[in-house]
mmCIF file of C-alpha atoms in Angstrom:
data_model
loop_
_atom_site.group_PDB
_atom_site.id
_atom_site.type_symbol
_atom_site.label_atom_id
_atom_site.label_comp_id
_atom_site.label_asym_id
_atom_site.label_seq_id
_atom_site.Cartn_x
_atom_site.Cartn_y
_atom_site.Cartn_z
ATOM 1 C CA MET L 1 22.837 30.992 -1.524
ATOM 2 C CA ARG L 2 21.165 31.363 -4.889
ATOM 3 C CA ALA L 3 18.604 28.876 -6.155
ATOM 4 C CA ARG L 4 16.499 28.465 -9.282
ATOM 5 C CA ILE L 5 12.803 27.742 -9.530
ATOM 6 C CA ILE L 6 12.339 24.699 -11.755
ATOM 7 C CA ARG L 7 8.561 24.229 -11.624
ATOM 8 C CA LEU L 8 5.505 25.565 -9.788
ATOM 9 C CA PHE L 9 2.427 23.570 -8.770
ATOM 10 C CA ILE L 10 -0.972 24.097 -7.213
ATOM 11 C CA ALA L 11 -3.396 21.603 -5.658
ATOM 12 C CA GLU L 12 -6.753 22.207 -7.288
ATOM 13 C CA LYS L 13 -10.037 21.490 -5.537
ATOM 14 C CA GLU L 14 -11.665 18.206 -6.504
ATOM 15 C CA LYS L 15 -8.618 17.091 -8.471
ATOM 16 C CA GLU L 16 -5.973 14.537 -7.504
ATOM 17 C CA GLY L 17 -2.314 15.454 -7.553
ATOM 18 C CA ARG L 18 -0.798 18.786 -8.474
ATOM 19 C CA THR L 19 -1.289 20.979 -11.495
ATOM 20 C CA GLU L 20 1.698 22.764 -12.997
ATOM 21 C CA CYS L 21 1.295 26.515 -13.328
ATOM 22 C CA ASN L 22 3.336 29.470 -14.537
ATOM 23 C CA GLU L 23 2.695 31.686 -11.503
ATOM 24 C CA LEU L 24 1.797 31.359 -7.826
ATOM 25 C CA ASP L 25 0.214 34.119 -5.740
ATOM 26 C CA PHE L 26 1.070 34.058 -2.017
ATOM 27 C CA ASP L 27 -0.365 35.777 1.032
ATOM 28 C CA GLU L 28 -0.208 35.049 4.770
ATOM 29 C CA LYS L 29 -2.679 32.156 4.349
ATOM 30 C CA GLY L 30 -0.624 30.356 1.718
ATOM 31 C CA VAL L 31 -0.975 29.891 -2.026
ATOM 32 C CA ARG L 32 -4.115 31.573 -3.323
ATOM 33 C CA GLY L 33 -6.291 29.156 -5.255
ATOM 34 C CA ASP L 34 -4.678 26.077 -3.673
ATOM 35 C CA LYS L 35 -7.123 23.673 -2.023
ATOM 36 C CA PHE L 36 -5.061 23.865 1.187
ATOM 37 C CA TYR L 37 -5.160 27.674 1.274
ATOM 38 C CA GLY L 38 -5.862 29.000 4.760
ATOM 39 C CA ARG L 39 -5.903 25.615 6.488
ATOM 40 C CA LYS L 40 -2.550 25.464 8.278
ATOM 41 C CA PRO L 41 -0.414 28.597 7.818
ATOM 42 C CA ASP L 42 2.732 26.847 9.105
ATOM 43 C CA ARG L 43 2.344 24.191 6.411
ATOM 44 C CA SER L 44 0.951 26.356 3.638
ATOM 45 C CA VAL L 45 3.878 25.937 1.206
ATOM 46 C CA LEU L 46 5.915 22.840 0.355
ATOM 47 C CA ILE L 47 9.316 23.135 -1.317
ATOM 48 C CA THR L 48 11.289 20.168 -2.563
ATOM 49 C CA GLY L 49 14.278 19.531 -4.788
ATOM 50 C CA ARG L 50 15.050 16.947 -7.458
ATOM 51 C CA ALA L 51 17.071 14.733 -5.082
ATOM 52 C CA ALA L 52 13.959 12.862 -3.873
ATOM 53 C CA TYR L 53 12.876 12.200 -7.455
ATOM 54 C CA GLU L 54 16.361 10.998 -8.366
ATOM 55 C CA LEU L 55 16.486 8.671 -5.334
ATOM 56 C CA ALA L 56 13.084 7.225 -6.214
ATOM 57 C CA ALA L 57 14.217 6.612 -9.803
ATOM 58 C CA GLU L 58 17.368 4.862 -8.558
ATOM 59 C CA HIS L 59 15.054 2.429 -6.748
ATOM 60 C CA GLY L 60 12.868 1.854 -9.803
ATOM 61 C CA ILE L 61 10.014 4.116 -8.663
ATOM 62 C CA ALA L 62 8.700 6.264 -11.501
ATOM 63 C CA LEU L 63 7.403 9.662 -10.396
ATOM 64 C CA GLU L 64 6.468 12.826 -12.222
ATOM 65 C CA GLU L 65 7.608 16.134 -10.760
ATOM 66 C CA GLY L 66 4.750 17.352 -8.569
ATOM 67 C CA ASP L 67 3.912 13.851 -7.294
ATOM 68 C CA LEU L 68 5.586 14.610 -3.951
ATOM 69 C CA GLY L 69 3.032 17.354 -3.353
ATOM 70 C CA GLU L 70 5.314 20.342 -3.707
ATOM 71 C CA ASN L 71 4.240 23.837 -4.623
ATOM 72 C CA ILE L 72 7.772 24.800 -5.613
ATOM 73 C CA LEU L 73 10.509 22.623 -7.079
ATOM 74 C CA LEU L 74 13.908 24.266 -6.553
ATOM 75 C CA ASP L 75 17.363 23.218 -7.758
ATOM 76 C CA ILE L 76 18.590 22.757 -4.168
ATOM 77 C CA ASP L 77 18.776 19.960 -1.634
ATOM 78 C CA PRO L 78 15.870 20.655 0.741
ATOM 79 C CA ARG L 79 18.023 19.521 3.669
ATOM 80 C CA GLU L 80 19.708 22.917 3.308
ATOM 81 C CA LEU L 81 16.483 24.506 4.558
ATOM 82 C CA GLU L 82 16.594 24.045 8.313
ATOM 83 C CA PRO L 83 13.761 25.478 10.444
ATOM 84 C CA GLY L 84 14.147 29.248 10.494
ATOM 85 C CA SER L 85 15.767 29.427 7.047
ATOM 86 C CA ILE L 86 14.354 32.201 4.879
ATOM 87 C CA VAL L 87 13.618 31.667 1.196
ATOM 88 C CA ARG L 88 13.173 34.831 -0.859
ATOM 89 C CA LEU L 89 11.437 34.505 -4.177
ATOM 90 C CA GLY L 90 11.520 38.008 -5.576
ATOM 91 C CA GLU L 91 9.313 40.036 -3.211
ATOM 92 C CA VAL L 92 7.898 36.897 -1.549
ATOM 93 C CA GLU L 93 9.478 35.780 1.713
ATOM 94 C CA LEU L 94 8.945 32.287 3.117
ATOM 95 C CA GLU L 95 10.183 30.888 6.436
ATOM 96 C CA THR L 96 11.011 27.214 6.843
ATOM 97 C CA VAL L 97 8.947 25.705 9.651
ATOM 98 C CA ARG L 98 9.827 22.017 9.536
ATOM 99 C CA ARG L 99 10.795 19.082 7.398
ATOM 100 C CA CYS L 100 7.988 17.059 5.892
ATOM 101 C CA PRO L 101 7.176 14.030 8.026
ATOM 102 C CA ILE L 102 6.811 10.550 6.570
ATOM 103 C CA CYS L 103 3.718 10.791 4.436
ATOM 104 C CA GLU L 104 2.003 7.437 3.989
ATOM 105 C CA HIS L 105 -0.161 8.680 1.104
ATOM 106 C CA LEU L 106 2.977 8.510 -1.057
ATOM 107 C CA SER L 107 2.659 4.715 -0.891
ATOM 108 C CA ILE L 108 0.125 4.986 -3.747
ATOM 109 C CA TYR L 109 3.193 5.177 -6.009
ATOM 110 C CA ASP L 110 5.179 2.455 -4.217
ATOM 111 C CA GLU L 111 4.976 1.136 -0.655
ATOM 112 C CA ARG L 112 8.707 1.872 -0.181
ATOM 113 C CA LEU L 113 8.448 5.535 -1.187
ATOM 114 C CA PRO L 114 7.384 7.212 2.105
ATOM 115 C CA ARG L 115 10.409 5.915 4.007
ATOM 116 C CA LEU L 116 12.779 6.136 1.063
ATOM 117 C CA VAL L 117 12.309 9.893 0.611
ATOM 118 C CA LYS L 118 11.552 10.828 4.243
ATOM 119 C CA ASP L 119 14.680 12.982 4.602
ATOM 120 C CA LEU L 120 14.554 14.421 1.070
ATOM 121 C CA ARG L 121 10.883 15.039 0.369
ATOM 122 C CA GLY L 122 11.033 18.690 1.332
ATOM 123 C CA VAL L 123 10.101 21.313 3.883
ATOM 124 C CA TYR L 124 6.995 23.170 4.965
ATOM 125 C CA LEU L 125 7.143 26.947 4.997
ATOM 126 C CA ARG L 126 4.942 29.809 6.158
ATOM 127 C CA VAL L 127 4.478 32.981 4.152
ATOM 128 C CA ARG L 128 6.096 36.005 5.806
ATOM 129 C CA ARG L 129 5.540 38.377 2.880
ATOM 130 C CA GLY L 130 3.205 37.669 -0.008
ATOM 131 C CA GLY L 131 3.324 38.441 -3.690
ATOM 132 C CA LYS L 132 3.559 36.668 -7.026
ATOM 133 C CA VAL L 133 6.210 34.209 -8.174
ATOM 134 C CA ASN L 134 6.897 32.809 -11.631
ATOM 135 C CA LEU L 135 9.603 30.629 -13.151
ATOM 136 C CA ASP L 136 11.851 33.641 -13.792
ATOM 137 C CA THR L 137 11.624 34.967 -10.228
ATOM 138 C CA PRO L 138 15.066 35.014 -8.559
ATOM 139 C CA ALA L 139 15.343 32.691 -5.565
ATOM 140 C CA THR L 140 17.714 33.157 -2.638
ATOM 141 C CA ILE L 141 18.206 31.277 0.599
ATOM 142 C CA VAL L 142 18.863 34.107 3.052
ATOM 143 C CA LYS L 143 19.550 32.226 6.249
ATOM 144 C CA SER L 144 20.497 28.589 6.585
ATOM 145 C CA ALA L 145 21.844 26.455 9.407
ATOM 146 C CA HIS L 146 24.483 25.095 7.005
ATOM 147 C CA ARG L 147 26.185 28.474 6.534
#
């Protein structure tokens, strides 16, 4: 299944939220330059889709893309990415580890948000093969439980 990268984000040290960027550089420890780099390899990358943002908006919760903590915003429903699914972004290969759990810190936007988006927020992935990714990098879901 083909996908398209919509936006890329990095969590900068000593800064709240995510910063949009034009390129991400991955290795086995995660996203280089991200404040979470090297901490938990099985949770080093977060991918989400627009569905969570759309659901929040339907419930009157205003969010900016990046507010859900993603590194990569794709034009797919993240529920398509079951554990074991492979996401190829050009030369970079990511493996889905698990869905994001309910994250109470999202309640800073609205106390309803953590439970509202719990199934749509996104998935954590580990880096299987590193490299650089930009907005023009082709994205493909190689293996998915929904196939």
